[in-house]
CSV table of C-alpha atoms and ligand atoms in Angstrom, one decimal:
chain,number,residue,atom,x,y,z
A,16,UNK,CA,-214.7,-215.3,15.4
A,17,UNK,CA,-214.5,-218.1,13.0
A,18,UNK,CA,-216.9,-216.4,10.5
A,19,UNK,CA,-214.9,-213.1,10.9
A,20,UNK,CA,-211.6,-215.0,10.0
A,21,UNK,CA,-213.4,-216.5,6.9
A,22,UNK,CA,-214.8,-213.2,5.9
A,23,UNK,CA,-211.5,-211.5,6.1
A,24,UNK,CA,-209.8,-214.3,3.8
A,25,UNK,CA,-212.5,-213.7,1.1
A,26,UNK,CA,-212.2,-209.9,1.6
A,27,UNK,CA,-208.4,-210.0,1.3
A,28,UNK,CA,-208.7,-212.4,-1.9
A,29,UNK,CA,-211.3,-209.9,-3.5
A,30,UNK,CA,-209.3,-206.9,-2.8
A,31,UNK,CA,-205.9,-208.6,-3.8
A,32,UNK,CA,-207.5,-209.1,-7.2
A,33,UNK,CA,-207.5,-205.2,-7.9
A,34,UNK,CA,-203.9,-204.7,-6.5
A,35,UNK,CA,-202.3,-203.9,-9.8
A,36,UNK,CA,-199.4,-201.5,-8.9
A,37,UNK,CA,-197.1,-200.7,-5.8
A,38,UNK,CA,-199.5,-198.1,-4.4
A,39,UNK,CA,-202.5,-200.5,-4.5
A,40,UNK,CA,-200.4,-203.1,-2.7
A,41,UNK,CA,-199.7,-200.6,0.0
A,42,UNK,CA,-203.1,-199.7,0.4
A,43,UNK,CA,-203.9,-203.4,0.8
A,44,UNK,CA,-201.3,-203.7,3.5
A,45,UNK,CA,-202.7,-200.8,5.3
A,46,UNK,CA,-206.4,-202.0,5.1
A,47,UNK,CA,-205.5,-205.5,6.4
A,48,UNK,CA,-202.2,-205.2,8.5
A,49,UNK,CA,-202.3,-201.5,9.5
A,50,UNK,CA,-203.1,-200.2,12.9
A,51,UNK,CA,-206.8,-200.2,12.1
A,52,UNK,CA,-206.7,-202.7,9.5
A,53,UNK,CA,-209.1,-205.7,9.6
A,54,UNK,CA,-206.5,-208.1,11.1
A,55,UNK,CA,-205.5,-205.7,13.9
A,56,UNK,CA,-209.2,-205.2,14.7
A,57,UNK,CA,-209.6,-208.7,14.9
A,58,UNK,CA,-206.7,-209.1,17.5
A,59,UNK,CA,-208.5,-206.7,19.6
A,60,UNK,CA,-211.7,-208.7,19.4
A,61,UNK,CA,-209.6,-211.6,20.6
A,62,UNK,CA,-209.5,-210.1,24.1
A,63,UNK,CA,-213.2,-210.6,24.6
A,64,UNK,CA,-213.3,-214.0,23.3
A,65,UNK,CA,-213.9,-217.0,25.8
A,66,UNK,CA,-210.7,-217.9,27.4
A,67,UNK,CA,-210.9,-221.4,26.5
A,68,UNK,CA,-211.0,-220.7,22.9
A,69,UNK,CA,-208.4,-217.8,22.9
A,70,UNK,CA,-205.3,-220.0,22.2
A,71,UNK,CA,-206.9,-221.7,19.3
A,72,UNK,CA,-208.2,-218.4,17.7
A,73,UNK,CA,-204.9,-216.6,18.5
A,74,UNK,CA,-203.0,-219.2,16.3
A,75,UNK,CA,-205.7,-218.9,13.5
A,76,UNK,CA,-205.2,-215.0,13.6
A,77,UNK,CA,-201.4,-215.5,13.5
A,78,UNK,CA,-201.6,-217.8,10.6
A,79,UNK,CA,-204.1,-215.5,8.7
A,80,UNK,CA,-201.6,-212.5,9.4
A,81,UNK,CA,-198.6,-214.6,8.1
A,82,UNK,CA,-200.6,-215.8,4.9
A,83,UNK,CA,-201.4,-212.2,4.1
A,84,UNK,CA,-197.9,-210.9,4.7
A,85,UNK,CA,-196.6,-213.7,2.3
A,86,UNK,CA,-199.2,-212.9,-0.5
A,87,UNK,CA,-198.4,-209.1,-0.1
A,88,UNK,CA,-194.7,-210.0,-0.7
A,89,UNK,CA,-195.5,-212.2,-3.6
A,90,UNK,CA,-197.7,-209.4,-5.2
A,91,UNK,CA,-195.0,-206.8,-4.6
A,92,UNK,CA,-192.5,-209.0,-6.5
A,93,UNK,CA,-194.7,-209.5,-9.5
A,94,UNK,CA,-195.5,-206.0,-9.8
A,95,UNK,CA,-192.1,-204.9,-9.5
A,96,UNK,CA,-191.1,-207.4,-12.2
A,97,UNK,CA,-193.9,-206.1,-14.3
A,98,UNK,CA,-192.9,-202.4,-13.8
A,99,UNK,CA,-189.3,-203.2,-14.7
A,100,UNK,CA,-190.3,-205.0,-17.8
A,101,UNK,CA,-192.4,-202.1,-18.7
A,102,UNK,CA,-189.5,-199.7,-18.3
A,103,UNK,CA,-187.1,-201.8,-20.3
A,104,UNK,CA,-189.5,-202.1,-23.1
A,105,UNK,CA,-190.6,-198.6,-23.2
A,106,UNK,CA,-189.7,-196.2,-26.0
A,107,UNK,CA,-189.1,-193.5,-23.5
A,108,UNK,CA,-185.6,-192.3,-23.5
A,109,UNK,CA,-183.6,-190.1,-21.1
A,110,UNK,CA,-180.9,-187.3,-21.7
A,111,UNK,CA,-178.2,-188.7,-19.3
A,112,UNK,CA,-176.4,-185.5,-19.6
A,113,UNK,CA,-178.9,-183.5,-17.8
A,114,UNK,CA,-178.0,-182.3,-14.4
A,115,UNK,CA,-179.2,-184.2,-11.5
A,116,UNK,CA,-181.7,-183.0,-9.1
A,117,UNK,CA,-180.5,-185.3,-6.2
A,118,UNK,CA,-179.1,-183.0,-3.4
A,119,UNK,CA,-175.5,-183.6,-3.0
A,120,UNK,CA,-175.0,-183.4,0.7
A,121,UNK,CA,-172.2,-182.0,2.3
A,122,UNK,CA,-168.7,-183.1,4.1
A,123,UNK,CA,-168.8,-183.9,7.6
A,124,UNK,CA,-166.8,-181.2,9.6
A,125,UNK,CA,-164.4,-183.8,10.9
A,126,UNK,CA,-163.6,-185.1,7.2
A,127,UNK,CA,-162.8,-181.3,6.4
A,128,UNK,CA,-160.6,-180.6,9.3
A,129,UNK,CA,-158.8,-184.0,9.0
A,130,UNK,CA,-158.0,-183.2,5.4
A,131,UNK,CA,-156.8,-179.7,6.3
A,132,UNK,CA,-154.3,-181.0,8.9
A,133,UNK,CA,-153.3,-183.7,6.7
A,134,UNK,CA,-152.4,-181.2,3.8
A,135,UNK,CA,-150.4,-179.0,6.2
A,136,UNK,CA,-148.3,-182.0,7.6
A,137,UNK,CA,-148.0,-183.5,3.9
A,138,UNK,CA,-146.5,-180.2,3.0
A,139,UNK,CA,-143.9,-180.6,5.6
A,140,UNK,CA,-142.8,-184.0,4.5
A,141,UNK,CA,-145.0,-186.1,6.7
A,142,UNK,CA,-146.6,-189.5,5.4
A,143,UNK,CA,-150.1,-190.0,6.3
A,144,UNK,CA,-150.7,-193.6,7.6
A,145,UNK,CA,-154.0,-195.5,8.4
A,146,UNK,CA,-154.3,-197.9,11.2
A,147,UNK,CA,-156.9,-200.4,12.7
A,148,UNK,CA,-159.7,-199.5,14.9
A,149,UNK,CA,-159.6,-202.8,16.8
A,150,UNK,CA,-156.1,-203.3,18.4
A,151,UNK,CA,-154.3,-205.5,20.9
A,152,UNK,CA,-153.1,-204.8,24.4
A,153,UNK,CA,-149.5,-204.9,23.3
A,154,UNK,CA,-150.1,-201.9,20.8
A,155,UNK,CA,-152.3,-199.9,22.8
A,156,UNK,CA,-150.6,-200.0,25.9
A,157,UNK,CA,-147.4,-202.3,26.6
A,158,UNK,CA,-145.4,-200.9,23.5
A,159,UNK,CA,-146.2,-197.6,25.0
A,160,UNK,CA,-144.3,-198.3,28.1
A,161,UNK,CA,-147.8,-198.8,30.0
A,162,UNK,CA,-147.5,-202.3,31.5
A,163,UNK,CA,-150.5,-204.2,32.8
A,164,UNK,CA,-152.0,-202.6,36.0
A,165,UNK,CA,-150.4,-199.5,35.3
A,166,UNK,CA,-152.6,-196.6,36.7
A,167,UNK,CA,-152.4,-194.6,33.4
A,168,UNK,CA,-154.8,-197.4,32.0
A,169,UNK,CA,-157.5,-196.1,34.2
A,170,UNK,CA,-157.8,-193.0,32.0
A,171,UNK,CA,-158.5,-195.3,29.0
A,172,UNK,CA,-161.0,-197.7,29.8
A,173,UNK,CA,-162.6,-198.9,26.6
A,174,UNK,CA,-164.6,-201.6,24.9
A,175,UNK,CA,-162.9,-205.0,25.0
A,176,UNK,CA,-163.8,-208.0,22.5
A,177,UNK,CA,-164.2,-211.6,23.9
A,178,UNK,CA,-160.7,-212.3,22.1
A,179,UNK,CA,-158.8,-209.8,24.2
A,180,UNK,CA,-158.7,-207.1,21.5
A,181,UNK,CA,-160.0,-203.8,22.1
A,182,UNK,CA,-161.1,-200.7,20.4
A,183,UNK,CA,-158.4,-198.4,20.4
A,184,UNK,CA,-158.4,-195.7,22.9
A,185,UNK,CA,-155.9,-193.3,21.2
A,186,UNK,CA,-154.1,-193.0,18.0
A,187,UNK,CA,-150.7,-193.7,19.9
A,188,UNK,CA,-151.8,-197.4,19.4
A,189,UNK,CA,-150.3,-197.2,16.0
A,190,UNK,CA,-146.7,-195.8,17.0
A,191,UNK,CA,-145.1,-199.2,17.3
A,192,UNK,CA,-146.3,-200.6,14.0
A,193,UNK,CA,-145.4,-197.5,12.1
A,194,UNK,CA,-141.9,-197.3,13.6
A,195,UNK,CA,-141.5,-201.0,12.6
A,196,UNK,CA,-142.8,-200.4,9.2
A,197,UNK,CA,-140.3,-197.4,8.4
A,198,UNK,CA,-137.6,-197.3,10.9
A,199,UNK,CA,-135.9,-194.1,11.5
A,200,UNK,CA,-135.7,-191.2,10.3
A,201,UNK,CA,-139.5,-191.0,10.2
A,202,UNK,CA,-142.1,-188.4,9.8
A,203,UNK,CA,-145.7,-189.6,9.9
A,204,UNK,CA,-149.2,-188.6,11.0
A,205,UNK,CA,-151.9,-190.9,11.5
A,206,UNK,CA,-155.6,-189.8,12.1
A,207,UNK,CA,-158.0,-192.2,13.5
A,208,UNK,CA,-161.2,-192.8,15.5
A,209,UNK,CA,-160.9,-193.6,19.2
A,210,UNK,CA,-163.2,-195.1,21.7
A,211,UNK,CA,-163.4,-194.7,25.4
A,212,UNK,CA,-165.6,-195.4,28.1
A,213,UNK,CA,-166.4,-191.8,29.0
A,214,UNK,CA,-169.0,-189.7,30.9
A,215,UNK,CA,-169.9,-187.5,27.9
A,216,UNK,CA,-170.5,-183.9,28.0
A,217,UNK,CA,-169.9,-180.8,25.8
A,218,UNK,CA,-166.2,-181.7,25.3
A,219,UNK,CA,-166.2,-185.4,25.9
A,220,UNK,CA,-167.4,-188.1,23.6
A,221,UNK,CA,-167.0,-191.8,23.9
A,222,UNK,CA,-166.2,-192.0,20.3
A,223,UNK,CA,-164.0,-189.1,18.8
A,224,UNK,CA,-161.0,-188.5,16.5
A,225,UNK,CA,-157.5,-188.0,16.9
A,226,UNK,CA,-154.6,-187.3,14.8
A,227,UNK,CA,-151.2,-188.5,15.9
A,228,UNK,CA,-147.9,-187.4,14.6
A,229,UNK,CA,-144.3,-188.8,15.3
A,230,UNK,CA,-141.2,-187.2,13.8
A,231,UNK,CA,-137.9,-189.3,14.7
A,232,UNK,CA,-134.5,-188.2,13.6
A,233,UNK,CA,-131.0,-187.3,14.9
A,234,UNK,CA,-131.0,-184.4,17.2
A,235,UNK,CA,-134.8,-183.9,17.4
A,236,UNK,CA,-135.5,-181.5,20.2
A,237,UNK,CA,-138.5,-179.9,21.9
A,238,UNK,CA,-137.8,-176.9,19.8
A,239,UNK,CA,-138.8,-179.0,16.5
A,240,UNK,CA,-141.9,-180.0,18.6
A,241,UNK,CA,-142.9,-176.6,19.5
A,242,UNK,CA,-142.3,-175.4,15.8
A,243,UNK,CA,-144.3,-177.9,14.3
A,244,UNK,CA,-147.3,-177.3,16.7
A,245,UNK,CA,-147.1,-173.7,16.2
A,246,UNK,CA,-147.2,-174.0,12.4
A,247,UNK,CA,-150.0,-176.3,12.4
A,248,UNK,CA,-152.1,-174.1,14.5
A,249,UNK,CA,-151.4,-170.9,12.6
A,250,UNK,CA,-152.2,-172.8,9.4
A,251,UNK,CA,-155.6,-174.0,10.7
A,252,UNK,CA,-156.9,-170.8,12.3
A,253,UNK,CA,-155.0,-168.5,9.9
A,254,UNK,CA,-154.8,-165.9,12.8
A,255,UNK,CA,-153.2,-165.9,16.3
A,256,UNK,CA,-154.8,-168.3,18.7
A,257,UNK,CA,-153.6,-168.3,22.4
A,258,UNK,CA,-152.0,-171.7,23.5
A,259,UNK,CA,-150.4,-172.7,26.7
A,260,UNK,CA,-147.8,-175.5,27.2
A,261,UNK,CA,-147.7,-177.2,30.6
A,262,UNK,CA,-146.1,-180.3,32.0
A,263,UNK,CA,-148.2,-183.5,31.4
A,264,UNK,CA,-147.5,-187.0,32.2
A,265,UNK,CA,-147.9,-189.8,29.7
A,266,UNK,CA,-145.6,-192.9,30.1
A,267,UNK,CA,-144.7,-192.9,26.5
A,268,UNK,CA,-143.1,-189.4,26.5
A,269,UNK,CA,-140.5,-188.0,28.5
A,270,UNK,CA,-140.9,-185.0,29.1
A,271,UNK,CA,-144.6,-184.9,28.3
A,272,UNK,CA,-146.7,-181.6,27.8
A,273,UNK,CA,-150.3,-180.9,27.7
A,274,UNK,CA,-150.9,-178.2,24.9
A,275,UNK,CA,-154.2,-176.2,25.6
A,276,UNK,CA,-156.0,-173.9,23.3
A,277,UNK,CA,-157.7,-170.9,24.6
A,278,UNK,CA,-161.6,-171.8,24.1
A,279,UNK,CA,-162.7,-170.0,20.9
A,280,UNK,CA,-166.3,-170.6,21.7
A,281,UNK,CA,-166.3,-168.2,24.7
A,282,UNK,CA,-163.2,-166.2,23.7
A,283,UNK,CA,-161.5,-167.6,27.0
A,284,UNK,CA,-164.0,-166.4,29.3
A,285,UNK,CA,-165.3,-169.7,30.4
A,286,UNK,CA,-168.3,-171.9,29.0
A,287,UNK,CA,-169.6,-175.4,29.2
A,288,UNK,CA,-167.5,-176.2,26.0
A,289,UNK,CA,-164.4,-175.7,28.0
A,290,UNK,CA,-165.7,-176.6,31.3
A,291,UNK,CA,-165.7,-173.0,32.4
A,292,UNK,CA,-162.0,-172.9,32.5
A,293,UNK,CA,-161.6,-170.7,29.4
A,294,UNK,CA,-158.9,-173.5,28.0
A,295,UNK,CA,-159.4,-176.7,26.2
A,296,UNK,CA,-156.9,-179.5,26.2
A,297,UNK,CA,-156.2,-180.0,22.5
A,298,UNK,CA,-152.9,-181.5,21.7
A,299,UNK,CA,-150.7,-183.4,24.4
A,300,UNK,CA,-147.2,-184.2,23.2
A,301,UNK,CA,-143.7,-184.9,24.2
A,302,UNK,CA,-140.4,-186.4,23.5
A,303,UNK,CA,-140.7,-190.1,22.7
A,304,UNK,CA,-139.6,-192.3,25.6
A,305,UNK,CA,-136.3,-194.4,24.8
A,306,UNK,CA,-138.5,-197.6,25.9
A,307,UNK,CA,-141.0,-196.8,23.0
A,308,UNK,CA,-138.3,-196.4,20.5
A,309,UNK,CA,-136.6,-199.6,21.4
A,310,UNK,CA,-139.9,-201.3,21.2
A,311,UNK,CA,-140.2,-199.8,18.0
A,312,UNK,CA,-136.9,-201.1,16.6
A,313,UNK,CA,-135.1,-197.8,16.8
A,314,UNK,CA,-132.0,-197.1,18.8
A,315,UNK,CA,-132.6,-194.6,21.4
A,316,UNK,CA,-128.9,-193.8,21.5
A,317,UNK,CA,-128.8,-192.7,17.9
A,318,UNK,CA,-132.4,-191.3,17.3
A,319,UNK,CA,-134.6,-189.1,19.3
A,320,UNK,CA,-138.3,-187.9,18.2
A,321,UNK,CA,-141.4,-186.1,19.4
A,322,UNK,CA,-144.8,-187.3,19.2
A,323,UNK,CA,-148.3,-185.5,19.6
A,324,UNK,CA,-151.9,-186.6,19.9
A,325,UNK,CA,-154.0,-183.8,18.4
A,326,UNK,CA,-157.7,-184.0,19.6
A,327,UNK,CA,-159.1,-183.7,16.1
A,328,UNK,CA,-162.9,-183.6,17.0
A,329,UNK,CA,-162.0,-180.9,19.7
A,330,UNK,CA,-159.9,-178.9,16.9
A,331,UNK,CA,-163.3,-179.1,14.7
A,332,UNK,CA,-165.2,-177.7,17.6
A,333,UNK,CA,-162.7,-174.7,18.0
A,334,UNK,CA,-162.4,-174.1,14.4
A,335,UNK,CA,-165.9,-174.0,13.5
A,336,UNK,CA,-167.3,-172.9,17.0
A,337,UNK,CA,-169.2,-175.9,17.6
A,338,UNK,CA,-170.4,-175.6,21.2
A,339,UNK,CA,-171.2,-179.1,22.0
A,340,UNK,CA,-168.9,-182.1,20.8
A,341,UNK,CA,-172.0,-184.2,20.7
A,342,UNK,CA,-173.3,-182.6,17.6
A,343,UNK,CA,-170.7,-184.2,15.6
A,344,UNK,CA,-171.9,-187.7,16.2
A,345,UNK,CA,-175.6,-186.6,16.3
A,346,UNK,CA,-176.7,-187.2,12.7
A,347,UNK,CA,-178.4,-183.7,13.1
A,348,UNK,CA,-178.2,-182.7,9.5
A,349,UNK,CA,-179.5,-179.1,10.3
A,350,UNK,CA,-176.2,-178.6,12.0
A,351,UNK,CA,-173.8,-180.7,10.0
A,352,UNK,CA,-174.9,-179.9,6.5
A,353,UNK,CA,-173.8,-176.3,6.8
A,354,UNK,CA,-170.2,-177.3,5.8
A,355,UNK,CA,-168.6,-177.4,2.5
A,356,UNK,CA,-170.9,-179.2,-0.2
A,357,UNK,CA,-169.7,-182.2,-2.0
B,3,FA5,C1,-153.8,-189.2,24.7
B,3,FA5,O1,-154.6,-189.9,24.0
B,3,FA5,C2,-152.3,-189.6,24.3
B,3,FA5,N1,-152.2,-190.7,23.5
B,3,FA5,C3,-151.9,-188.2,23.5
B,3,FA5,C4,-150.3,-188.2,23.2
B,3,FA5,C5,-149.7,-188.6,22.0
B,3,FA5,C6,-149.6,-187.7,24.3
B,3,FA5,C7,-148.4,-188.6,21.9
B,3,FA5,C8,-148.2,-187.4,24.1
B,3,FA5,C9,-147.7,-188.1,22.9
B,3,FA5,P1,-155.4,-187.7,26.1
B,3,FA5,O2,-156.1,-188.7,26.7
B,3,FA5,O3,-155.1,-186.6,26.7
B,3,FA5,O4,-154.0,-188.3,25.5
B,3,FA5,O5,-156.0,-187.3,24.6
B,3,FA5,C10,-155.6,-186.5,23.6
B,3,FA5,C11,-156.5,-185.5,23.0
B,3,FA5,O6,-157.6,-186.3,22.6
B,3,FA5,C12,-157.0,-184.5,24.2
B,3,FA5,O7,-156.3,-183.5,24.5
B,3,FA5,C13,-158.4,-184.2,23.6
B,3,FA5,O8,-158.3,-183.2,22.7
B,3,FA5,C14,-158.8,-185.6,22.9
B,3,FA5,N2,-159.8,-186.4,23.6
B,3,FA5,C15,-159.4,-187.3,24.5
B,3,FA5,N3,-160.5,-187.8,25.1
B,3,FA5,C16,-161.6,-187.2,24.4
B,3,FA5,C17,-162.9,-187.3,24.6
B,3,FA5,N4,-163.6,-188.3,25.4
B,3,FA5,N5,-163.7,-186.8,23.6
B,3,FA5,C18,-163.3,-185.9,22.8
B,3,FA5,N6,-161.9,-185.7,22.6
B,3,FA5,C19,-161.1,-186.5,23.5
């Protein structure tokens, strides 16, 4: 074993003399550290060494491995430096106006749908706001009329940090801060990434996007809410899509609704994307609860408002006919690069 180690040291020193470019350094690495390299083979031999010698030989082989790795780093740095100097000193010139041959990639479908919905609401006088992904309990729950131990929290279990903060479960977590920032009257939308401890399936992710919207003014009513929801959907789909409004409970709105869209993947007949119901919950909404307005510093006697929480990732599913929500976070370029190029 001793002999073999000494032999490898010599072999490496000899071979390193000929490593003058990046490719030969890589060859050297493979020859000594690769799966079938000299050092890896030595490791295999160690198994058959007498047990009282194993420890000492093991240490020697490890030391040898470290030395070889360090020498390879050194060689690479020297070669890179030389290559850079050669490039700087070369007389070769480039036409910087030549079109690049680098592939440009494409926009993620969530980005596309987010921009589209933003444009629609911006044209109707809404400002677009950004908000943190890490929030505190007050903003995510308490300011939204969801006190500690309220059962509505069960639906929104999330990831908690040691300092008590949490990854926001819904974009509603920004409502209070935005009301306090602008006061009334107010029209704002705020897209964002949300996180939930969720049993994932074709229409549920643990990380997904929502877009919240609030409009607060004198005499805002459910008719205004329905008008804005209809306008948004007809602009996004550019055709009639079937929706249904049914009562829904959220502590921060009263009355509250669930707005469902007829599944655009199966046409409403039922499929895994809509859990075989033909409908997909898309955009719950309602009239902002007076307690929430008060927490946001707005007088509920003077102002009323509506709020909605659009499931942006689900909207992208419906708009682009994506059958499984998990595609969006999959990194599957074959699926995701079909969208608009950069
Ligand atoms: C909420 O999050 C409320 N904050 C929405 C709201 C805002 C109601 C303002 C009233 C007023 P919900 O948990 O239902 O509600 O989620 C809203 C939408 O987000 C759902 O309809 C769905 O489209 C989307 N969504 C919720 N959970 C997931 C998930 N795990 N994966 C993908 N999309 C989801």
